[in-house]
Tab-separated table of C-alpha atoms and ligand atoms in Angstrom:
chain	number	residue	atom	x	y	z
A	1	UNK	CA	-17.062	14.452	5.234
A	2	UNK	CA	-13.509	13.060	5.875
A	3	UNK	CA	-12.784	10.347	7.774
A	4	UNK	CA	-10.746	12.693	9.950
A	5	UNK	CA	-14.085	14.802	10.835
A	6	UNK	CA	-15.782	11.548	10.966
A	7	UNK	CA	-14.910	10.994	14.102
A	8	UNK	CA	-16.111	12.832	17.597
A	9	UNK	CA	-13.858	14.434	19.575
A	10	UNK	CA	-14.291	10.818	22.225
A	11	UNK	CA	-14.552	8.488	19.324
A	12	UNK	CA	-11.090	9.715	17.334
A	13	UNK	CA	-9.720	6.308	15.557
A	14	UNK	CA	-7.368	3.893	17.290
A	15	UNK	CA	-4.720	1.642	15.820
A	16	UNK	CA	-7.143	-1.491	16.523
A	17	UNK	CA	-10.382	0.180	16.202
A	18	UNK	CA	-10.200	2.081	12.842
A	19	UNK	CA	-12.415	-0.632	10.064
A	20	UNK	CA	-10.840	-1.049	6.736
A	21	UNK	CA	-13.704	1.580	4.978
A	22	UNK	CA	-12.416	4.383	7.094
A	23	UNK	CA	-8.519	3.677	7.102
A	24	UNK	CA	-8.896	3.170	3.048
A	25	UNK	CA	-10.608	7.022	3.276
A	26	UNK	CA	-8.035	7.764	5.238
A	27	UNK	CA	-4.947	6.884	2.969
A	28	UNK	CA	-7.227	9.091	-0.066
A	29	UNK	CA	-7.563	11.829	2.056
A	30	UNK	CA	-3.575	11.702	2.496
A	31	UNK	CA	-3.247	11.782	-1.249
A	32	UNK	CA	-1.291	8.321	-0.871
A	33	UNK	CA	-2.070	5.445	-3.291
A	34	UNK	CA	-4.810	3.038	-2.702
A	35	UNK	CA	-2.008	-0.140	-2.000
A	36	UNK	CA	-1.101	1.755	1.010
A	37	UNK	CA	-4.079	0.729	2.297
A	38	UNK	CA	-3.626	-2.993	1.996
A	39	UNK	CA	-0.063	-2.612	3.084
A	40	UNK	CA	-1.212	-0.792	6.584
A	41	UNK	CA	-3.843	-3.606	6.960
A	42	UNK	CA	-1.353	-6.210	6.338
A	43	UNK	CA	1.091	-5.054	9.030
A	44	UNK	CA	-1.532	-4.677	11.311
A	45	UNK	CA	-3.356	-7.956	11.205
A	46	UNK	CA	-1.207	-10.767	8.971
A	47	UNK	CA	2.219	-9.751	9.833
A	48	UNK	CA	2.266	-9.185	13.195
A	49	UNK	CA	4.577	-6.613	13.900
A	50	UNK	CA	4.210	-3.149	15.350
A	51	UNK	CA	3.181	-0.570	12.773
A	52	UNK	CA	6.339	1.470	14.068
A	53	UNK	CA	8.314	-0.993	12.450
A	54	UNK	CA	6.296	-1.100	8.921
A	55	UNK	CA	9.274	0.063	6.779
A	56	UNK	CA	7.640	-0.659	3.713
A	57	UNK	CA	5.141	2.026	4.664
A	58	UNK	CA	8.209	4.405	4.673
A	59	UNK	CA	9.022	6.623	7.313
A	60	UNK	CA	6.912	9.646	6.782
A	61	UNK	CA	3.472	7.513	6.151
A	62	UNK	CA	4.807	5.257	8.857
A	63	UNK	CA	5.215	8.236	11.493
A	64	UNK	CA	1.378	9.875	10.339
A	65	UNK	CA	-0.067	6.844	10.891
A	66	UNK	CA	1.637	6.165	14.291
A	67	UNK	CA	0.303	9.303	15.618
A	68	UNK	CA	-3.170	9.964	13.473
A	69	UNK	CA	-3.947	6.225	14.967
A	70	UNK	CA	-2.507	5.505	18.634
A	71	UNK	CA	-2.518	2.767	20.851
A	72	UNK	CA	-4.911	2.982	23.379
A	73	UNK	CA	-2.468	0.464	25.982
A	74	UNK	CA	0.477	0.857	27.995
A	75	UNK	CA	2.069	-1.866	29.575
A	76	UNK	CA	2.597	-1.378	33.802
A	77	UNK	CA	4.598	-4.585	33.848
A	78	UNK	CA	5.628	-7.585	31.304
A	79	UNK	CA	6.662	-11.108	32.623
A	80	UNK	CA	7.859	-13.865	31.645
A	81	UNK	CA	8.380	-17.405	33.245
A	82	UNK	CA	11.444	-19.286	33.276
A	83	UNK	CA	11.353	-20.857	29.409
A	84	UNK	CA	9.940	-17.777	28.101
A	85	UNK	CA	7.071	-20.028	27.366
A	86	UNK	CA	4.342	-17.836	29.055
A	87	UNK	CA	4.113	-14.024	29.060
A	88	UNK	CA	1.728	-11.577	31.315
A	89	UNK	CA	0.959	-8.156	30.809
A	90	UNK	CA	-0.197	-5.217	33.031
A	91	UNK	CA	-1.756	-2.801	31.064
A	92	UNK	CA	-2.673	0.576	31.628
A	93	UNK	CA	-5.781	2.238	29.577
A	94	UNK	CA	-4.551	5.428	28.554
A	95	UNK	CA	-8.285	6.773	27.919
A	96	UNK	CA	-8.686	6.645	32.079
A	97	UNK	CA	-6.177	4.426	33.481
A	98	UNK	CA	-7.239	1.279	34.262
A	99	UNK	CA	-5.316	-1.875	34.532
A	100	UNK	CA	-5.974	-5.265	32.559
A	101	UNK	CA	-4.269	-7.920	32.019
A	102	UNK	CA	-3.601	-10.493	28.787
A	103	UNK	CA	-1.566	-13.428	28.854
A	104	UNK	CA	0.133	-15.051	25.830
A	105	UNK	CA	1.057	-19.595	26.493
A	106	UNK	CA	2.842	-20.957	23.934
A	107	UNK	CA	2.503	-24.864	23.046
A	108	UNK	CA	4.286	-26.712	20.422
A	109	UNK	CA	1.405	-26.415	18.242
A	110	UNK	CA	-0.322	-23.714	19.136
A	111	UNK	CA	-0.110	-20.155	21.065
A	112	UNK	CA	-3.030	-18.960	23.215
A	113	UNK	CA	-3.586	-15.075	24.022
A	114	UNK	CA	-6.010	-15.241	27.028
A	115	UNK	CA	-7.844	-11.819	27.137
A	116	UNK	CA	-9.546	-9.226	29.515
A	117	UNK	CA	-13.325	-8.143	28.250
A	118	UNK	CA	-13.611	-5.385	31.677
A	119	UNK	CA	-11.362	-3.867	34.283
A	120	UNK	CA	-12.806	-5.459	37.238
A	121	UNK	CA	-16.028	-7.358	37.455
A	122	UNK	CA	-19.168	-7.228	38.760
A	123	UNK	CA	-19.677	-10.797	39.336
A	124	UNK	CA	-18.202	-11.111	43.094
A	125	UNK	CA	-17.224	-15.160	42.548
A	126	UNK	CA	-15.268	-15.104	46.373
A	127	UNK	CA	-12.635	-17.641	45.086
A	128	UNK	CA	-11.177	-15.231	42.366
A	129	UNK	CA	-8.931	-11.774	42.661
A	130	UNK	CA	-10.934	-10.197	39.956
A	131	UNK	CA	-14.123	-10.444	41.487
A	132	UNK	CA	-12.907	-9.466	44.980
A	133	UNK	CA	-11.708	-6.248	43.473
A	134	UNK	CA	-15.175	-5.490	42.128
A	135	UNK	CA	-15.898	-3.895	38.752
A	136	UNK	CA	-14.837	-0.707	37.076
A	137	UNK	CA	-15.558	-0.582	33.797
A	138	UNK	CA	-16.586	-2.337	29.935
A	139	UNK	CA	-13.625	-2.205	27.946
A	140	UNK	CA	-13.911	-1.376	24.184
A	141	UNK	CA	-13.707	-3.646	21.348
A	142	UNK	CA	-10.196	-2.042	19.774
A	143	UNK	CA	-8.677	-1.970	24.030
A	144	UNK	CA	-9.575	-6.375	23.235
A	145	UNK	CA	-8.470	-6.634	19.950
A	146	UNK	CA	-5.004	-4.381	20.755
A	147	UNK	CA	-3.868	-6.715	24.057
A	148	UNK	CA	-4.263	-9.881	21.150
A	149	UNK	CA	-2.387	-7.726	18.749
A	150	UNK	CA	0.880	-7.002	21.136
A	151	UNK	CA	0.820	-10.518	22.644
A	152	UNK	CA	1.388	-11.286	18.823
A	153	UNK	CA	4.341	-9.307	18.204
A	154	UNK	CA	6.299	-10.716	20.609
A	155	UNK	CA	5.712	-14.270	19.523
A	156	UNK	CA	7.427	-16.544	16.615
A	157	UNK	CA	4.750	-18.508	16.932
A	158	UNK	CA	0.966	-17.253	15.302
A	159	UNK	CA	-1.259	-16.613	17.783
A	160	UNK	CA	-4.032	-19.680	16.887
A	161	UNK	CA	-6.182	-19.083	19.588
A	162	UNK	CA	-7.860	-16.454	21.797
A	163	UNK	CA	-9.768	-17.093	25.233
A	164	UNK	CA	-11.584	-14.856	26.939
A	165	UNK	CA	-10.693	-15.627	30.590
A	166	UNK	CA	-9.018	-13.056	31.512
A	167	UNK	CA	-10.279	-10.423	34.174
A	168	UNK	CA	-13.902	-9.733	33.886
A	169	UNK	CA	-17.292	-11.381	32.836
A	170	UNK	CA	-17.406	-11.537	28.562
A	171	UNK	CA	-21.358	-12.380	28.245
A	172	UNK	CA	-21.868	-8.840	30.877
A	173	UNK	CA	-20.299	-7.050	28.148
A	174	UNK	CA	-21.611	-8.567	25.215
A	175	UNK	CA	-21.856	-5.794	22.110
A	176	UNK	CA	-17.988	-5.164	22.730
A	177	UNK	CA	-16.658	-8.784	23.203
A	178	UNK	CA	-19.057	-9.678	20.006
A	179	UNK	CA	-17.079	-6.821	18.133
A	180	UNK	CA	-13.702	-8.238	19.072
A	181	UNK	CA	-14.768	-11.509	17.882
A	182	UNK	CA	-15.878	-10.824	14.347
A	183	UNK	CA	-13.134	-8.900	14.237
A	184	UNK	CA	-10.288	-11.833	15.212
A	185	UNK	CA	-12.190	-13.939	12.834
A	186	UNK	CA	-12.379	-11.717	10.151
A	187	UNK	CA	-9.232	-9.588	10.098
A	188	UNK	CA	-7.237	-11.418	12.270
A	189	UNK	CA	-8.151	-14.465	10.397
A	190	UNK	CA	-8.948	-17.019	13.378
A	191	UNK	CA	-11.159	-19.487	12.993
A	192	UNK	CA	-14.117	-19.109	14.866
A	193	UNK	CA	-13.645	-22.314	16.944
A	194	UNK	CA	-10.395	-21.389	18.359
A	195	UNK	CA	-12.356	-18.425	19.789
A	196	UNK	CA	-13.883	-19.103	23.451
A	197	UNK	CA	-15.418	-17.145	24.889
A	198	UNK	CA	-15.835	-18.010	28.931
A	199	UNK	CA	-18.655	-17.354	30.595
A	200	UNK	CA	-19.594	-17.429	34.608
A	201	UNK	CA	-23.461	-18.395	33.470
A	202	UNK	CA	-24.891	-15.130	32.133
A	203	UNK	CA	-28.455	-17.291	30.824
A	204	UNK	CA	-29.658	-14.653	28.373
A	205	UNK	CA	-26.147	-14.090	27.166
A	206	UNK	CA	-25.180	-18.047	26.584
A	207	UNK	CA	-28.597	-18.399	24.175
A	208	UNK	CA	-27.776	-14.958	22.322
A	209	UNK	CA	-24.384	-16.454	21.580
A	210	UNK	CA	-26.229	-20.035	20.202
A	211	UNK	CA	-27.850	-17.849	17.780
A	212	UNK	CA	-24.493	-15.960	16.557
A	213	UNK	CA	-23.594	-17.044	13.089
A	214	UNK	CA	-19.808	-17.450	14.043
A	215	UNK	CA	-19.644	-20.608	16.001
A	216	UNK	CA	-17.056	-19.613	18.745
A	217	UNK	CA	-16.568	-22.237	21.361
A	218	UNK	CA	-18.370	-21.827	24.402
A	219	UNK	CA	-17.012	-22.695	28.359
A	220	UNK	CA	-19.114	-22.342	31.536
A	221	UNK	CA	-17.461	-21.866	34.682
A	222	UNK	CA	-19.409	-24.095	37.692
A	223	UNK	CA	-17.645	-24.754	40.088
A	224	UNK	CA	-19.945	-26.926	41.633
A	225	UNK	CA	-22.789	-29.587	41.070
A	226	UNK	CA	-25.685	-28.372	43.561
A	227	UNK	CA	-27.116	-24.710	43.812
A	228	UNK	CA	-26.418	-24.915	47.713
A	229	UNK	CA	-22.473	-24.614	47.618
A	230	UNK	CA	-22.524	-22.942	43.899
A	231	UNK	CA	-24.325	-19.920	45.578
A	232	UNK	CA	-21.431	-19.346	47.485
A	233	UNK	CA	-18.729	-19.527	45.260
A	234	UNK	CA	-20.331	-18.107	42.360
A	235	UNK	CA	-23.311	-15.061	43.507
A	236	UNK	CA	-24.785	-15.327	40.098
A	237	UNK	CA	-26.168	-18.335	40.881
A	238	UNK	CA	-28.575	-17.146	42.853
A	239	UNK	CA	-30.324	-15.231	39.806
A	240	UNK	CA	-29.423	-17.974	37.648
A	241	UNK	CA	-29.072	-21.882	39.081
A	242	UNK	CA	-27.381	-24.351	37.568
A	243	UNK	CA	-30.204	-26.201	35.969
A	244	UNK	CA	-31.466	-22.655	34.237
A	245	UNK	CA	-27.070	-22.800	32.636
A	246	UNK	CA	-27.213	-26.135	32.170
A	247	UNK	CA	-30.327	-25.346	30.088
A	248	UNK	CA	-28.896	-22.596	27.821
A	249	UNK	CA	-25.621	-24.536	27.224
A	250	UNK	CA	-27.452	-27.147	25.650
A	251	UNK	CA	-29.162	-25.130	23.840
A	252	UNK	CA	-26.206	-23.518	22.879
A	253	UNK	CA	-24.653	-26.904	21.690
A	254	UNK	CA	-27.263	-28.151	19.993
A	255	UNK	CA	-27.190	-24.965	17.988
A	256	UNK	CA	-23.739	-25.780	17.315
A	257	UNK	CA	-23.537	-29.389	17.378
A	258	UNK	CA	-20.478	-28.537	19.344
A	259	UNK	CA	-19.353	-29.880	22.895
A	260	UNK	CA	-19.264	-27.109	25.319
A	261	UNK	CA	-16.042	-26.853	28.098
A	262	UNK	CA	-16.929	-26.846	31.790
A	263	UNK	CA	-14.630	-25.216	34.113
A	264	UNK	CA	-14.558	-25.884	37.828
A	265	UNK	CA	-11.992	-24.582	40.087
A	266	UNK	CA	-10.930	-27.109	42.615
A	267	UNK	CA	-10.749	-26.415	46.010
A	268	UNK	CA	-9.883	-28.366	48.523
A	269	UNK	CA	-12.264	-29.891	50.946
A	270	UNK	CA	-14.536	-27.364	49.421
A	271	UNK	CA	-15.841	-28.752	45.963
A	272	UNK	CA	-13.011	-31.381	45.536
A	273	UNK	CA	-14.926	-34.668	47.034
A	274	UNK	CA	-15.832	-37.452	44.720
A	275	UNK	CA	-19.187	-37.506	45.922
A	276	UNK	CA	-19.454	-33.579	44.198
A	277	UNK	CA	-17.845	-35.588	41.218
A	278	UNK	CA	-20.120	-38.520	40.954
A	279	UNK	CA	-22.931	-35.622	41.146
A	280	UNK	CA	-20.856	-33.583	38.483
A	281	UNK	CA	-20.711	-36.096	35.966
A	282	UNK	CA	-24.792	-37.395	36.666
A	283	UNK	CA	-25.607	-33.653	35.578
A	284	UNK	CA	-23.245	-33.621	32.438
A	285	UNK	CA	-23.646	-37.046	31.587
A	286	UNK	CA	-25.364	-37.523	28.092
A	287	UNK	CA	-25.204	-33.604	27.115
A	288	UNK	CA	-25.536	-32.765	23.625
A	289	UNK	CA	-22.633	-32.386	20.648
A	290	UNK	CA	-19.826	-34.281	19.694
A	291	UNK	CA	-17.894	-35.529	22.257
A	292	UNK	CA	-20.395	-34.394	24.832
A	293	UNK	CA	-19.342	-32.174	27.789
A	294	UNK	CA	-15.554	-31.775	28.925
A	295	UNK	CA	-14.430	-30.735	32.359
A	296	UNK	CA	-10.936	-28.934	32.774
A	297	UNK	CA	-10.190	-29.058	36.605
A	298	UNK	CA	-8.338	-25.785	37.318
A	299	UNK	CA	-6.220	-26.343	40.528
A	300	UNK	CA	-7.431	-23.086	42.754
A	301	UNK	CA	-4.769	-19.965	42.419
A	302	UNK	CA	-4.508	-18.631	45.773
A	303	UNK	CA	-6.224	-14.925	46.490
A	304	UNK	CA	-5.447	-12.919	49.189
A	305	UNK	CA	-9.378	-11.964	49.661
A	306	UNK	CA	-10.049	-15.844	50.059
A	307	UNK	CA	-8.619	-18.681	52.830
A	308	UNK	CA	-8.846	-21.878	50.237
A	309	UNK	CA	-5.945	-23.691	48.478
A	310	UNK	CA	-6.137	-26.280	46.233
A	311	UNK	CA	-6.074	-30.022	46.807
A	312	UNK	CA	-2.976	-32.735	46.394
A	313	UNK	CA	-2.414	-34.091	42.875
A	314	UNK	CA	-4.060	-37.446	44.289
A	315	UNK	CA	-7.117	-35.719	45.124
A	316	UNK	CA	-7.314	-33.740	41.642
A	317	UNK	CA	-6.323	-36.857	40.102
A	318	UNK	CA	-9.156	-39.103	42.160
A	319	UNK	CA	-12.023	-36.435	41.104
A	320	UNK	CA	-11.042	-36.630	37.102
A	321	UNK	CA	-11.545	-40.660	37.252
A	322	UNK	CA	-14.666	-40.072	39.583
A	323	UNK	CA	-16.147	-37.890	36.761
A	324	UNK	CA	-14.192	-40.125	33.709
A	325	UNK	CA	-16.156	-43.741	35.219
A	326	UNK	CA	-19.057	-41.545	35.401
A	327	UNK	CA	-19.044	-41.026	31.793
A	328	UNK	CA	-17.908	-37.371	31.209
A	329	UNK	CA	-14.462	-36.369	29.984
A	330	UNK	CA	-11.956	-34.411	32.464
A	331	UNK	CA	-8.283	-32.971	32.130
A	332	UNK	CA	-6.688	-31.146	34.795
A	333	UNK	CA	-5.258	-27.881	33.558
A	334	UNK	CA	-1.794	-27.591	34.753
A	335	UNK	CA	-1.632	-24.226	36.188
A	336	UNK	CA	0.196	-22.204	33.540
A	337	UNK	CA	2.216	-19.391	34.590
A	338	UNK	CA	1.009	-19.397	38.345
A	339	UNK	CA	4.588	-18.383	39.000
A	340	UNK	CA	4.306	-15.788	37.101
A	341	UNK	CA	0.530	-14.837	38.289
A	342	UNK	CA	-0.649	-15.728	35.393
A	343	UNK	CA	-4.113	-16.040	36.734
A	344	UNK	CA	-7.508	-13.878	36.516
A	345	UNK	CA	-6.425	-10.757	38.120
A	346	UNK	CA	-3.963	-11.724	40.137
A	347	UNK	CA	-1.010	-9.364	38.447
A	348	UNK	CA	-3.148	-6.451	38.732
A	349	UNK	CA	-3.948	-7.205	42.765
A	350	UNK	CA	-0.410	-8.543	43.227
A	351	UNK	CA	0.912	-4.585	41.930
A	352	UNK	CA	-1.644	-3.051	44.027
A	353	UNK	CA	-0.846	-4.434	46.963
A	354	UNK	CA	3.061	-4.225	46.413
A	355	UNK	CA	3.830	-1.127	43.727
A	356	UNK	CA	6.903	-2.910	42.160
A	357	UNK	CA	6.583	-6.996	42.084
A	358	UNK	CA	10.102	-8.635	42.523
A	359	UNK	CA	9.887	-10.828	39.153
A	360	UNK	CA	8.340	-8.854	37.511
A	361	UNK	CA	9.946	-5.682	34.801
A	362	UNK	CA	8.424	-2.494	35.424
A	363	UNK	CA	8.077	-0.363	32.716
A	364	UNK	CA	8.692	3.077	31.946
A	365	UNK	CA	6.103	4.927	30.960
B	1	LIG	N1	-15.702	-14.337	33.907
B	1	LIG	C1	-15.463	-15.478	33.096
B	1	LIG	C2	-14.111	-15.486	32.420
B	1	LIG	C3	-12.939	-15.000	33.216
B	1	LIG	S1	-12.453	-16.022	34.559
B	1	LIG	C4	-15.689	-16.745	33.893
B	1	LIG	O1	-15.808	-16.675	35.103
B	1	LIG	O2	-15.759	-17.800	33.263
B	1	LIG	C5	-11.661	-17.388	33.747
B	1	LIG	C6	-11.628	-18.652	34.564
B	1	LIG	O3	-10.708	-18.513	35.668
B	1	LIG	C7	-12.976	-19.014	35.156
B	1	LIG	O4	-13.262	-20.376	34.961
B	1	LIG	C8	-12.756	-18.699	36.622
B	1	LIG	O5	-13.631	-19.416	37.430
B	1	LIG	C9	-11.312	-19.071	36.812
B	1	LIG	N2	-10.719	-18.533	38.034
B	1	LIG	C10	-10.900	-17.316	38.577
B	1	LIG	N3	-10.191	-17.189	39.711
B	1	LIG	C11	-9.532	-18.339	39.895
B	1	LIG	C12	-8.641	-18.824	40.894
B	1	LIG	N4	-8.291	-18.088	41.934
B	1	LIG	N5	-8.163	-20.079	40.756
B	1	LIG	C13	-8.520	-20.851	39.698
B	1	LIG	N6	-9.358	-20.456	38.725
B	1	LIG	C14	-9.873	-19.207	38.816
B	2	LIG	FE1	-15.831	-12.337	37.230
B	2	LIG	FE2	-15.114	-14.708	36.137
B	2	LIG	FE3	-13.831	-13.715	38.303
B	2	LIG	FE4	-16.342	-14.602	38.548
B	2	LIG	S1	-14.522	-15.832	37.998
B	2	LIG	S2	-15.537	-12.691	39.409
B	2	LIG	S3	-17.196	-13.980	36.617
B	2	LIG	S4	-13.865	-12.823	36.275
């Protein structure tokens, strides 16, 4: 059978999906010679640039390769903030249309591709645009792997890291976001560390991951310290309290002998008093792995599906040393790109509500 017929009618190969077997068949069924192979792998995962622009492929190869393996992403929108620092995308699926977003941060030493694992989510946290829109659907490992890909062409810089915190919930689409992972470390050549994978406290998901062999990094999004006010914020919690997260994240880094991140989205006079910090840093005090636990205080990103804001830089700055004298590690994130929307879902409800976005370039299909 030829790689060609291999594939069903709904499972055809993609640019970011084909393996390295089947695009090697490939390039023999073509009659071409076996280096071609290496070369088409090359440009797609060490190179980083569009396999349209491949000329050592030559232009015939180049052209039967651009349509025998497509792209399976079209981008709505593309912004960028002032410095050209930051970029977001809008993407559309072209297998049924739905719109996800990826955003690519560049640091001095390092640049970030933050990823969407669904379109939509299921997890209904009130505080955040993707979970107010509710879920649609599980995206596929090559729809991750491509929005990492074209974030990488358009930087100088090599893309070091991956996140998954874009729109949807990773650990609620596990087989899929496991895919994309091996992949990125394998082909893609990340190390597994500078892979994390963010999680809203999926228990059975968390102590899978412990027992992965690649040890990605692992955050936990709380949000708050007691099951009362967490049960609002996140819904999940009701299913699975803090103590039964808590649990599986220490498992998880004693598996690793890793520290594990803990996000919590401040909001003001919601979750932002020191007394919440004092009991924030009693729960995470002493966890296991080097280093321990670490906080990273995310200023809230205002939704229009939720009244809160997010406190003063006194009050964000009086909660880190509440937690730091109470012996756990905190930074607060500055908000990257939240003038550009760069924020889970936000892009995606910001087109919705208004079809073309002043800052933002709209692109032709
Ligand atoms: N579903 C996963 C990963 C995607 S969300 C999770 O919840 O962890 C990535 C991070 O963005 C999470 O920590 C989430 O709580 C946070 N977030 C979502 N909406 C936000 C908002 N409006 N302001 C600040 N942080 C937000
Ligand atoms: Fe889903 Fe994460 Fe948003 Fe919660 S915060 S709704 S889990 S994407």
């Amino acid at each position: 059978m030829t790689p060609s017929q291999k594939a069903g009618p709904h499972e055809a190969p993609t640019r970011y999906g084909i393996d390295r077997p089947t695009l090697g068949e490939l390039i023999t069924e073509w009659r071409e010679p076996r280096y071609r192979a290496d070369q088409v792998w090359d440009a797609l995962y060490r190179q980083h640039i569009p396999l349209e622009k491949a000329t050592a492929l030559g232009k015939a190869l180049r052209e039967r390769l651009t349509t025998t393996l497509p792209l399976v992403l079209e981008p709505v929108t593309e912004q960028r903030d002032a410095r050209d620092r930051t970029r977001k995308w809008l993407w559309r699926c072209l297998a049924d249309g739905a719109e996800v977003e990826t955003v690519l941060m560049r640091y001095p030493t390092r640049a970030t591709v933050c990823v969407s694992s669904q379109a939509g989510c299921a997890m209904g946290c009130t505080f955040c645009a993707t979970g107010q829109a509710g879920f649609e659907r599980h995206l596929r490992a090559d729809e991750i792997l491509e929005q990492v890909a074209r974030a990488a062409h358009t930087s100088d810089q090599r893309v070091s890291n991956v996140v998954y915190m874009g729109m949807g919930e990773p650990l609620a689409n596990y087989d899929a976001v496991w895919a994309s992972v091996e992949r990125l470390h394998a082909d893609f050549g990340l190390s597994a560390r500078h892979i994390t994978v963010s999680t809203v406290g999926i228990v059975p998901g968390i102590r899978r991951l412990a027992k992965e062999e690649l040890p990605v990094t692992l955050a936990v999004s709380l949000h708050a310290p007691d099951d009362e006010l967490r049960d609002q914020l996140v819904p999940l919690n009701r299913r699975y309290p803090i103590a039964e997260v808590l649990d599986a994240a220490q498992e998880f880094s004693e598996a690793r002998g890793r520290r594990v991140t803990f996000e919590y989205a401040l909001i003001a006079g919601v979750n932002d008093d020191t007394a919440r910090a004092a009991a924030l840093a009693r729960l995470l005090k002493g966890f296991p792995g080097v280093g321990g636990a670490h906080v990273n205080l995310i200023p809230l990103n205002p939704t229009a599906g939720f009244p809160g804001h997010k406190p003063t830089a006194p009050a964000m700055g009086a909660f880190a040393r509440s937690l730091e004298s109470g012996g756990v590690t905190a930074t607060v994130r500055r908000n990257r790109g939240t003038e550009i929307d760069a924020a889970c879902g936000q892009l995606r409800s910001r087109e919705r509500d208004q079809p073309v976005a002043a800052p933002s370039v709209r692109m032709s299909p």
